[in-house]
Amino acid sequence: MRKELEIAGIRVGCGQKVQTYVRVPDTDLCFPCTFINGKEDGKIILASAGIHGCEYPGVMAVMELGREIDPEHVSGAIILIHEVNMSSFLKRQPYVMAADEERKNLNRIFPTDGSGTLADRLCCFLSEEFIPGIDFHVDLHSGDMVEELEGCVIVANTPDEEQKASLIEIAKHTRFHLRMNSGGRREFYNSSAIHYGKPALLFERGHSGYCRRADVDDDKADLLSVMSCLGILPGEPEENPDQVFFWRHEWTQAQEGDNGILLPFVKLGDEIQEGQKLFEIRDMFGELIRTVHAKHDGHVFIISHTLSVTEGDDLIAYGQV
Ligand SMILES: [Zn+2]
């Protein structure tokens, strides 16, 4: 018999489901969550959506699963954060947190002790209240409103090789065609793995501000698959025979002085070669500022589609199978 679940100040009895907003103490910030406590013992998974407020399929997937999953079938517990970054969701603000004084990108500031701005307090609360009590974390993202993307599953940059191997096994049981290992450190899921020792995956699916039914269904299926792999839900998911692994990948950002017009010379899904021209960056009179070239061969899986560009903007990501 499983005992009561207590996470982030919310108490959930055995075999119960609670749907509520969770408030970050001493702020006006709150976000919608579902807590499902099973009847039998087992692992606890956190699935969080909306670190970037306008990456939609994961938000719908989590919201629908929160309604559909019956605690009767759960061994362990399921915690769903439907939308972390509510101010950006409501204001239609890509990348950054609309309510934050410095409009920080939440996925660049983990871990944080909470001193600083509102964004730091939110991220500190997420880490300290949600992560210590869980066994597994999935963070759901998409290409943001200003970029196109091919879906991929990313394995957290865990320092534990055994944990990484089991994460890869679970990732292979998702519908994603592309899989890669993260080299990051300051994202929510990487911080869960690096600073709290919790296995974590990131899902990237959907793009450009769309919330397509097929992407929502795939996110739901893959979350259910991960939960089955962990024994939280019944079922035996099958390995995806079509999944490929990027052994290296490059994420290119705009550099200092890259302020003006972004002209692409490649598109999503292109196979590119080392040295190939990817973009021209021109000023507002059309004069060339800089040309961006590929650092290695690869397959383009993310590309920005805005005409404007500013220093620090994400431009393109490509990986090599
Ligand atoms: Zn994102």
Short mmCIF file of N, CA, C and O in Angstrom, two decimals, residues 51-170:
data_model
loop_
_atom_site.label_atom_id
_atom_site.label_comp_id
_atom_site.label_asym_id
_atom_site.label_seq_id
_atom_site.Cartn_x
_atom_site.Cartn_y
_atom_site.Cartn_z
N ILE A 51 8.32 25.54 -20.04
CA ILE A 51 9.45 26.38 -19.60
C ILE A 51 9.56 27.56 -20.57
O ILE A 51 9.81 28.70 -20.17
N HIS A 52 9.39 27.25 -21.84
CA HIS A 52 9.20 28.29 -22.86
C HIS A 52 7.70 28.33 -23.14
O HIS A 52 7.11 27.34 -23.57
N GLY A 53 7.10 29.49 -22.88
CA GLY A 53 5.64 29.58 -22.77
C GLY A 53 4.85 29.28 -24.02
O GLY A 53 3.66 28.99 -23.95
N CYS A 54 5.49 29.34 -25.18
CA CYS A 54 4.75 29.19 -26.43
C CYS A 54 5.15 27.93 -27.20
O CYS A 54 5.04 27.89 -28.42
N GLU A 55 5.62 26.94 -26.47
CA GLU A 55 5.95 25.65 -27.09
C GLU A 55 4.82 24.70 -26.71
O GLU A 55 4.81 24.12 -25.64
N TYR A 56 3.85 24.57 -27.63
CA TYR A 56 2.51 24.14 -27.26
C TYR A 56 2.19 22.65 -27.15
O TYR A 56 1.41 22.27 -26.28
N PRO A 57 2.70 21.78 -28.05
CA PRO A 57 2.19 20.40 -28.00
C PRO A 57 2.34 19.74 -26.63
O PRO A 57 1.42 19.04 -26.18
N GLY A 58 3.47 19.99 -25.96
CA GLY A 58 3.68 19.39 -24.64
C GLY A 58 2.68 19.89 -23.61
O GLY A 58 2.27 19.13 -22.71
N VAL A 59 2.25 21.13 -23.75
CA VAL A 59 1.28 21.71 -22.81
C VAL A 59 -0.04 20.97 -22.93
O VAL A 59 -0.64 20.56 -21.92
N MET A 60 -0.47 20.74 -24.17
CA MET A 60 -1.73 20.02 -24.38
C MET A 60 -1.61 18.55 -23.98
O MET A 60 -2.54 17.97 -23.41
N ALA A 61 -0.45 17.96 -24.29
CA ALA A 61 -0.24 16.53 -23.96
C ALA A 61 -0.36 16.32 -22.45
O ALA A 61 -1.06 15.41 -21.99
N VAL A 62 0.31 17.18 -21.69
CA VAL A 62 0.31 17.04 -20.24
C VAL A 62 -1.09 17.33 -19.67
O VAL A 62 -1.58 16.63 -18.79
N MET A 63 -1.74 18.35 -20.22
CA MET A 63 -3.07 18.69 -19.74
C MET A 63 -4.05 17.52 -19.97
O MET A 63 -4.81 17.15 -19.08
N GLU A 64 -3.97 16.92 -21.17
CA GLU A 64 -4.89 15.82 -21.47
C GLU A 64 -4.58 14.59 -20.63
O GLU A 64 -5.50 13.92 -20.12
N LEU A 65 -3.30 14.27 -20.45
CA LEU A 65 -2.95 13.12 -19.62
C LEU A 65 -3.38 13.34 -18.17
O LEU A 65 -3.79 12.39 -17.49
N GLY A 66 -3.31 14.57 -17.73
CA GLY A 66 -3.75 14.88 -16.37
C GLY A 66 -5.21 14.53 -16.15
O GLY A 66 -5.62 14.15 -15.05
N ARG A 67 -6.01 14.66 -17.19
CA ARG A 67 -7.43 14.31 -17.09
C ARG A 67 -7.66 12.81 -17.30
O ARG A 67 -8.56 12.22 -16.71
N GLU A 68 -6.84 12.21 -18.16
CA GLU A 68 -7.13 10.83 -18.61
C GLU A 68 -6.57 9.74 -17.70
O GLU A 68 -7.15 8.66 -17.61
N ILE A 69 -5.43 9.99 -17.06
CA ILE A 69 -4.80 8.90 -16.29
C ILE A 69 -5.58 8.65 -15.00
O ILE A 69 -5.84 9.58 -14.23
N ASP A 70 -5.93 7.40 -14.80
CA ASP A 70 -6.70 6.99 -13.63
C ASP A 70 -5.71 6.50 -12.55
O ASP A 70 -4.90 5.61 -12.82
N PRO A 71 -5.77 7.07 -11.34
CA PRO A 71 -4.84 6.64 -10.28
C PRO A 71 -4.89 5.14 -10.01
O PRO A 71 -3.92 4.56 -9.56
N GLU A 72 -6.02 4.52 -10.34
CA GLU A 72 -6.17 3.07 -10.16
C GLU A 72 -5.07 2.28 -10.88
O GLU A 72 -4.70 1.20 -10.46
N HIS A 73 -4.60 2.83 -12.03
CA HIS A 73 -3.64 2.10 -12.86
C HIS A 73 -2.19 2.48 -12.56
O HIS A 73 -1.28 1.99 -13.21
N VAL A 74 -1.99 3.39 -11.61
CA VAL A 74 -0.65 3.94 -11.38
C VAL A 74 0.04 3.22 -10.21
O VAL A 74 -0.55 3.06 -9.14
N SER A 75 1.29 2.82 -10.44
CA SER A 75 2.14 2.32 -9.35
C SER A 75 3.23 3.36 -9.14
O SER A 75 4.07 3.55 -10.02
N GLY A 76 3.20 4.03 -8.00
CA GLY A 76 4.09 5.17 -7.81
C GLY A 76 3.27 6.44 -7.95
O GLY A 76 2.11 6.48 -7.52
N ALA A 77 3.85 7.45 -8.60
CA ALA A 77 3.10 8.71 -8.74
C ALA A 77 3.53 9.44 -10.00
O ALA A 77 4.64 9.25 -10.51
N ILE A 78 2.62 10.29 -10.48
CA ILE A 78 2.85 11.10 -11.68
C ILE A 78 2.57 12.55 -11.33
O ILE A 78 1.50 12.87 -10.81
N ILE A 79 3.56 13.40 -11.59
CA ILE A 79 3.38 14.83 -11.34
C ILE A 79 3.51 15.54 -12.69
O ILE A 79 4.49 15.35 -13.42
N LEU A 80 2.50 16.33 -13.02
CA LEU A 80 2.47 17.01 -14.31
C LEU A 80 2.41 18.52 -14.08
O LEU A 80 1.51 19.00 -13.39
N ILE A 81 3.38 19.25 -14.63
CA ILE A 81 3.30 20.71 -14.64
C ILE A 81 2.82 21.09 -16.04
O ILE A 81 3.53 20.87 -17.03
N HIS A 82 1.63 21.66 -16.13
CA HIS A 82 1.00 21.89 -17.44
C HIS A 82 1.66 23.05 -18.19
O HIS A 82 1.69 23.05 -19.42
N GLU A 83 2.11 24.04 -17.46
CA GLU A 83 2.70 25.24 -18.09
C GLU A 83 3.48 25.96 -16.99
O GLU A 83 2.88 26.54 -16.08
N VAL A 84 4.81 25.90 -17.07
CA VAL A 84 5.65 26.53 -16.05
C VAL A 84 5.54 28.05 -16.13
O VAL A 84 5.42 28.74 -15.12
N ASN A 85 5.58 28.55 -17.36
CA ASN A 85 5.83 29.96 -17.62
C ASN A 85 4.53 30.64 -18.04
O ASN A 85 4.35 31.02 -19.20
N MET A 86 3.60 30.78 -17.08
CA MET A 86 2.25 31.23 -17.41
C MET A 86 2.21 32.65 -18.00
O MET A 86 1.39 32.94 -18.87
N SER A 87 3.10 33.53 -17.53
CA SER A 87 3.04 34.91 -18.04
C SER A 87 3.36 34.93 -19.54
O SER A 87 2.74 35.66 -20.31
N SER A 88 4.32 34.10 -19.95
CA SER A 88 4.68 34.08 -21.37
C SER A 88 3.61 33.37 -22.20
O SER A 88 3.36 33.75 -23.34
N PHE A 89 2.99 32.36 -21.61
CA PHE A 89 1.91 31.66 -22.30
C PHE A 89 0.77 32.64 -22.59
O PHE A 89 0.30 32.76 -23.72
N LEU A 90 0.37 33.39 -21.58
CA LEU A 90 -0.78 34.29 -21.74
C LEU A 90 -0.44 35.51 -22.60
O LEU A 90 -1.29 36.03 -23.29
N LYS A 91 0.82 35.95 -22.55
CA LYS A 91 1.24 37.12 -23.34
C LYS A 91 1.76 36.74 -24.73
O LYS A 91 2.23 37.61 -25.46
N ARG A 92 1.78 35.45 -25.06
CA ARG A 92 2.32 34.98 -26.34
C ARG A 92 3.76 35.45 -26.54
O ARG A 92 4.12 35.98 -27.60
N GLN A 93 4.56 35.22 -25.51
CA GLN A 93 5.94 35.70 -25.51
C GLN A 93 6.90 34.51 -25.67
O GLN A 93 7.04 33.71 -24.76
N PRO A 94 7.55 34.38 -26.85
CA PRO A 94 8.49 33.26 -26.99
C PRO A 94 9.77 33.43 -26.16
O PRO A 94 10.10 34.55 -25.75
N TYR A 95 10.45 32.33 -25.94
CA TYR A 95 11.78 32.21 -25.30
C TYR A 95 11.85 32.66 -23.85
O TYR A 95 12.25 31.91 -22.98
N VAL A 96 11.51 33.92 -23.55
CA VAL A 96 11.83 34.49 -22.24
C VAL A 96 10.59 34.53 -21.36
O VAL A 96 9.48 34.26 -21.80
N MET A 97 10.81 34.90 -20.09
CA MET A 97 9.69 34.98 -19.15
C MET A 97 9.14 36.40 -19.15
O MET A 97 9.82 37.35 -18.73
N ALA A 98 7.91 36.56 -19.63
CA ALA A 98 7.33 37.89 -19.81
C ALA A 98 7.26 38.67 -18.49
O ALA A 98 7.48 39.88 -18.48
N ALA A 99 6.99 37.99 -17.37
CA ALA A 99 6.78 38.68 -16.09
C ALA A 99 8.10 39.02 -15.39
O ALA A 99 8.09 39.71 -14.37
N ASP A 100 9.21 38.55 -15.91
CA ASP A 100 10.50 38.76 -15.24
C ASP A 100 11.05 40.16 -15.56
O ASP A 100 10.99 40.60 -16.71
N GLU A 101 11.62 40.79 -14.54
CA GLU A 101 12.16 42.14 -14.71
C GLU A 101 13.21 42.19 -15.83
O GLU A 101 13.31 43.16 -16.57
N GLU A 102 14.02 41.13 -15.91
CA GLU A 102 15.09 41.11 -16.92
C GLU A 102 14.74 40.21 -18.10
O GLU A 102 15.59 39.93 -18.94
N ARG A 103 13.50 39.74 -18.14
CA ARG A 103 13.02 38.88 -19.24
C ARG A 103 14.04 37.77 -19.54
O ARG A 103 14.48 37.58 -20.68
N LYS A 104 14.35 37.01 -18.49
CA LYS A 104 15.33 35.93 -18.64
C LYS A 104 14.71 34.73 -19.34
O LYS A 104 13.51 34.48 -19.23
N ASN A 105 15.57 33.97 -20.01
CA ASN A 105 15.22 32.67 -20.56
C ASN A 105 15.40 31.65 -19.42
O ASN A 105 16.51 31.43 -18.96
N LEU A 106 14.29 31.06 -18.97
CA LEU A 106 14.35 30.17 -17.80
C LEU A 106 15.33 29.01 -18.03
O LEU A 106 15.94 28.53 -17.08
N ASN A 107 15.43 28.57 -19.26
CA ASN A 107 16.29 27.41 -19.51
C ASN A 107 17.77 27.77 -19.65
O ASN A 107 18.54 26.98 -20.17
N ARG A 108 18.14 28.96 -19.18
CA ARG A 108 19.56 29.34 -19.17
C ARG A 108 20.03 29.64 -17.75
O ARG A 108 21.18 30.04 -17.57
N ILE A 109 19.15 29.48 -16.74
CA ILE A 109 19.54 29.99 -15.41
C ILE A 109 19.54 28.93 -14.31
O ILE A 109 19.88 29.23 -13.18
N PHE A 110 19.24 27.67 -14.64
CA PHE A 110 19.35 26.60 -13.63
C PHE A 110 20.83 26.27 -13.42
O PHE A 110 21.57 26.27 -14.41
N PRO A 111 21.32 25.92 -12.25
CA PRO A 111 20.60 26.04 -10.98
C PRO A 111 20.73 27.47 -10.48
O PRO A 111 21.68 28.18 -10.81
N THR A 112 19.77 27.89 -9.68
CA THR A 112 19.84 29.23 -9.11
C THR A 112 19.41 29.15 -7.65
O THR A 112 18.56 28.33 -7.30
N ASP A 113 20.01 29.99 -6.81
CA ASP A 113 19.65 29.97 -5.39
C ASP A 113 18.41 30.83 -5.13
O ASP A 113 17.98 30.97 -3.98
N GLY A 114 17.85 31.42 -6.19
CA GLY A 114 16.61 32.16 -6.03
C GLY A 114 16.84 33.65 -5.79
O GLY A 114 15.90 34.44 -5.86
N SER A 115 18.10 34.04 -5.50
CA SER A 115 18.35 35.48 -5.40
C SER A 115 18.46 36.00 -6.82
O SER A 115 18.84 35.27 -7.72
N GLY A 116 18.11 37.24 -7.04
CA GLY A 116 18.06 37.75 -8.40
C GLY A 116 16.64 38.16 -8.70
O GLY A 116 15.97 38.77 -7.86
N THR A 117 16.16 37.79 -9.88
CA THR A 117 14.84 38.28 -10.30
C THR A 117 13.78 37.20 -10.09
O THR A 117 14.06 36.10 -9.61
N LEU A 118 12.56 37.54 -10.51
CA LEU A 118 11.43 36.62 -10.38
C LEU A 118 11.70 35.27 -11.05
O LEU A 118 11.31 34.21 -10.54
N ALA A 119 12.37 35.31 -12.18
CA ALA A 119 12.70 34.08 -12.91
C ALA A 119 13.55 33.16 -12.04
O ALA A 119 13.34 31.94 -12.01
N ASP A 120 14.50 33.73 -11.30
CA ASP A 120 15.35 32.92 -10.42
C ASP A 120 14.53 32.27 -9.31
O ASP A 120 14.76 31.12 -8.94
N ARG A 121 13.57 33.02 -8.79
CA ARG A 121 12.74 32.46 -7.71
C ARG A 121 11.90 31.32 -8.21
O ARG A 121 11.72 30.30 -7.53
N LEU A 122 11.36 31.47 -9.42
CA LEU A 122 10.56 30.39 -10.02
C LEU A 122 11.42 29.14 -10.23
O LEU A 122 11.04 28.03 -9.85
N CYS A 123 12.60 29.33 -10.82
CA CYS A 123 13.46 28.18 -11.13
C CYS A 123 13.95 27.51 -9.86
O CYS A 123 14.04 26.27 -9.78
N CYS A 124 14.30 28.31 -8.85
CA CYS A 124 14.75 27.76 -7.58
C CYS A 124 13.63 26.93 -6.94
O CYS A 124 13.87 25.81 -6.46
N PHE A 125 12.42 27.45 -6.98
CA PHE A 125 11.27 26.73 -6.42
C PHE A 125 11.04 25.41 -7.15
O PHE A 125 10.83 24.36 -6.53
N LEU A 126 11.12 25.44 -8.48
CA LEU A 126 10.93 24.21 -9.27
C LEU A 126 11.95 23.16 -8.87
O LEU A 126 11.62 22.00 -8.63
N SER A 127 13.22 23.57 -8.80
CA SER A 127 14.29 22.62 -8.48
C SER A 127 14.15 22.09 -7.06
O SER A 127 14.18 20.88 -6.83
N GLU A 128 13.98 22.97 -6.11
CA GLU A 128 14.05 22.56 -4.70
C GLU A 128 12.79 21.84 -4.24
O GLU A 128 12.86 20.96 -3.38
N GLU A 129 11.64 22.20 -4.80
CA GLU A 129 10.39 21.60 -4.33
C GLU A 129 9.96 20.36 -5.12
O GLU A 129 9.31 19.49 -4.59
N PHE A 130 10.30 20.31 -6.40
CA PHE A 130 9.81 19.21 -7.23
C PHE A 130 10.85 18.12 -7.44
O PHE A 130 10.50 16.94 -7.52
N ILE A 131 12.11 18.49 -7.59
CA ILE A 131 13.10 17.50 -8.06
C ILE A 131 13.57 16.51 -6.99
O ILE A 131 13.68 15.31 -7.27
N PRO A 132 13.83 16.93 -5.74
CA PRO A 132 14.35 15.95 -4.77
C PRO A 132 13.44 14.74 -4.56
O PRO A 132 13.92 13.63 -4.35
N GLY A 133 12.13 14.92 -4.69
CA GLY A 133 11.20 13.83 -4.39
C GLY A 133 10.89 12.91 -5.55
O GLY A 133 10.08 11.99 -5.41
N ILE A 134 11.47 13.16 -6.73
CA ILE A 134 11.09 12.35 -7.90
C ILE A 134 12.20 11.36 -8.26
O ILE A 134 13.32 11.43 -7.76
N ASP A 135 11.86 10.45 -9.20
CA ASP A 135 12.84 9.46 -9.68
C ASP A 135 13.19 9.70 -11.15
O ASP A 135 14.17 9.13 -11.64
N PHE A 136 12.38 10.48 -11.87
CA PHE A 136 12.61 10.66 -13.30
C PHE A 136 11.95 11.97 -13.75
O PHE A 136 10.89 12.33 -13.23
N HIS A 137 12.61 12.67 -14.67
CA HIS A 137 12.10 13.95 -15.14
C HIS A 137 12.07 13.98 -16.67
O HIS A 137 13.07 13.64 -17.30
N VAL A 138 10.92 14.37 -17.23
CA VAL A 138 10.84 14.66 -18.66
C VAL A 138 10.40 16.11 -18.83
O VAL A 138 9.38 16.52 -18.25
N ASP A 139 11.18 16.89 -19.56
CA ASP A 139 10.83 18.29 -19.83
C ASP A 139 10.41 18.40 -21.29
O ASP A 139 11.16 17.96 -22.19
N LEU A 140 9.23 18.96 -21.53
CA LEU A 140 8.69 18.98 -22.90
C LEU A 140 8.85 20.35 -23.54
O LEU A 140 8.41 21.37 -22.99
N HIS A 141 9.46 20.35 -24.71
CA HIS A 141 9.70 21.58 -25.48
C HIS A 141 9.26 21.37 -26.93
O HIS A 141 8.87 20.28 -27.33
N SER A 142 9.40 22.46 -27.70
CA SER A 142 9.15 22.46 -29.14
C SER A 142 10.10 23.47 -29.76
O SER A 142 10.76 24.20 -29.04
N GLY A 143 10.10 23.51 -31.09
CA GLY A 143 10.65 24.70 -31.70
C GLY A 143 9.77 25.86 -31.25
O GLY A 143 8.55 25.71 -31.14
N ASP A 144 10.37 26.99 -30.92
CA ASP A 144 9.57 28.12 -30.45
C ASP A 144 8.86 28.80 -31.63
O ASP A 144 8.97 28.36 -32.78
N MET A 145 8.12 29.87 -31.35
CA MET A 145 7.29 30.51 -32.38
C MET A 145 8.08 30.93 -33.62
O MET A 145 7.51 31.05 -34.70
N VAL A 146 9.37 31.17 -33.43
CA VAL A 146 10.18 31.76 -34.50
C VAL A 146 11.08 30.76 -35.19
O VAL A 146 12.00 31.14 -35.92
N GLU A 147 10.85 29.47 -34.97
CA GLU A 147 11.74 28.49 -35.58
C GLU A 147 11.00 27.22 -35.99
O GLU A 147 9.98 26.87 -35.41
N GLU A 148 11.56 26.56 -37.01
CA GLU A 148 11.06 25.26 -37.45
C GLU A 148 11.94 24.17 -36.85
O GLU A 148 13.13 24.39 -36.63
N LEU A 149 11.35 23.00 -36.63
CA LEU A 149 12.10 21.95 -35.92
C LEU A 149 11.61 20.57 -36.32
O LEU A 149 10.41 20.37 -36.56
N GLU A 150 12.55 19.62 -36.40
CA GLU A 150 12.21 18.20 -36.50
C GLU A 150 12.31 17.61 -35.11
O GLU A 150 13.28 17.85 -34.41
N GLY A 151 11.34 16.81 -34.72
CA GLY A 151 11.29 16.27 -33.36
C GLY A 151 12.54 15.49 -32.99
O GLY A 151 13.12 14.80 -33.82
N CYS A 152 12.96 15.62 -31.73
CA CYS A 152 14.10 14.84 -31.24
C CYS A 152 14.00 14.64 -29.73
O CYS A 152 13.39 15.45 -29.03
N VAL A 153 14.58 13.54 -29.28
CA VAL A 153 14.65 13.28 -27.85
C VAL A 153 16.10 13.48 -27.43
O VAL A 153 17.02 13.00 -28.10
N ILE A 154 16.29 14.23 -26.33
CA ILE A 154 17.64 14.57 -25.90
C ILE A 154 17.89 14.00 -24.50
O ILE A 154 17.08 14.20 -23.58
N VAL A 155 18.99 13.27 -24.37
CA VAL A 155 19.37 12.62 -23.11
C VAL A 155 20.17 13.61 -22.28
O VAL A 155 21.12 14.22 -22.77
N ALA A 156 19.77 13.76 -21.01
CA ALA A 156 20.43 14.76 -20.14
C ALA A 156 21.92 14.48 -20.00
O ALA A 156 22.38 13.34 -20.11
N ASN A 157 22.64 15.53 -19.71
CA ASN A 157 24.10 15.50 -19.59
C ASN A 157 24.49 14.95 -18.20
O ASN A 157 25.19 15.60 -17.44
N THR A 158 24.01 13.75 -17.89
CA THR A 158 24.27 13.18 -16.56
C THR A 158 25.74 12.74 -16.44
O THR A 158 26.30 12.18 -17.39
N PRO A 159 26.35 12.96 -15.27
CA PRO A 159 27.73 12.50 -15.09
C PRO A 159 27.81 10.99 -14.82
O PRO A 159 28.89 10.42 -14.83
N ASP A 160 26.65 10.35 -14.61
CA ASP A 160 26.60 8.94 -14.23
C ASP A 160 26.41 8.09 -15.50
O ASP A 160 25.34 8.10 -16.11
N GLU A 161 27.45 7.34 -15.89
CA GLU A 161 27.42 6.60 -17.16
C GLU A 161 26.34 5.51 -17.17
O GLU A 161 25.71 5.25 -18.18
N GLU A 162 26.14 4.88 -16.01
CA GLU A 162 25.12 3.83 -15.92
C GLU A 162 23.72 4.45 -16.13
O GLU A 162 22.87 3.90 -16.82
N GLN A 163 23.54 5.62 -15.51
CA GLN A 163 22.25 6.32 -15.66
C GLN A 163 22.05 6.72 -17.12
O GLN A 163 20.95 6.60 -17.65
N LYS A 164 23.13 7.18 -17.75
CA LYS A 164 23.02 7.59 -19.16
C LYS A 164 22.60 6.41 -20.03
O LYS A 164 21.73 6.53 -20.90
N ALA A 165 23.20 5.25 -19.77
CA ALA A 165 22.88 4.05 -20.57
C ALA A 165 21.40 3.69 -20.41
O ALA A 165 20.73 3.35 -21.40
N SER A 166 20.87 3.79 -19.20
CA SER A 166 19.45 3.43 -19.03
C SER A 166 18.54 4.50 -19.62
O SER A 166 17.47 4.20 -20.15
N LEU A 167 18.99 5.76 -19.59
CA LEU A 167 18.22 6.82 -20.25
C LEU A 167 18.13 6.59 -21.76
O LEU A 167 17.09 6.78 -22.38
N ILE A 168 19.26 6.17 -22.34
CA ILE A 168 19.29 5.91 -23.79
C ILE A 168 18.32 4.78 -24.12
O ILE A 168 17.57 4.85 -25.10
N GLU A 169 18.31 3.74 -23.29
CA GLU A 169 17.38 2.62 -23.51
C GLU A 169 15.93 3.11 -23.51
O GLU A 169 15.13 2.72 -24.36
N ILE A 170 15.60 3.96 -22.54
CA ILE A 170 14.22 4.47 -22.47
C ILE A 170 13.93 5.37 -23.68
O ILE A 170 12.87 5.28 -24.30
#
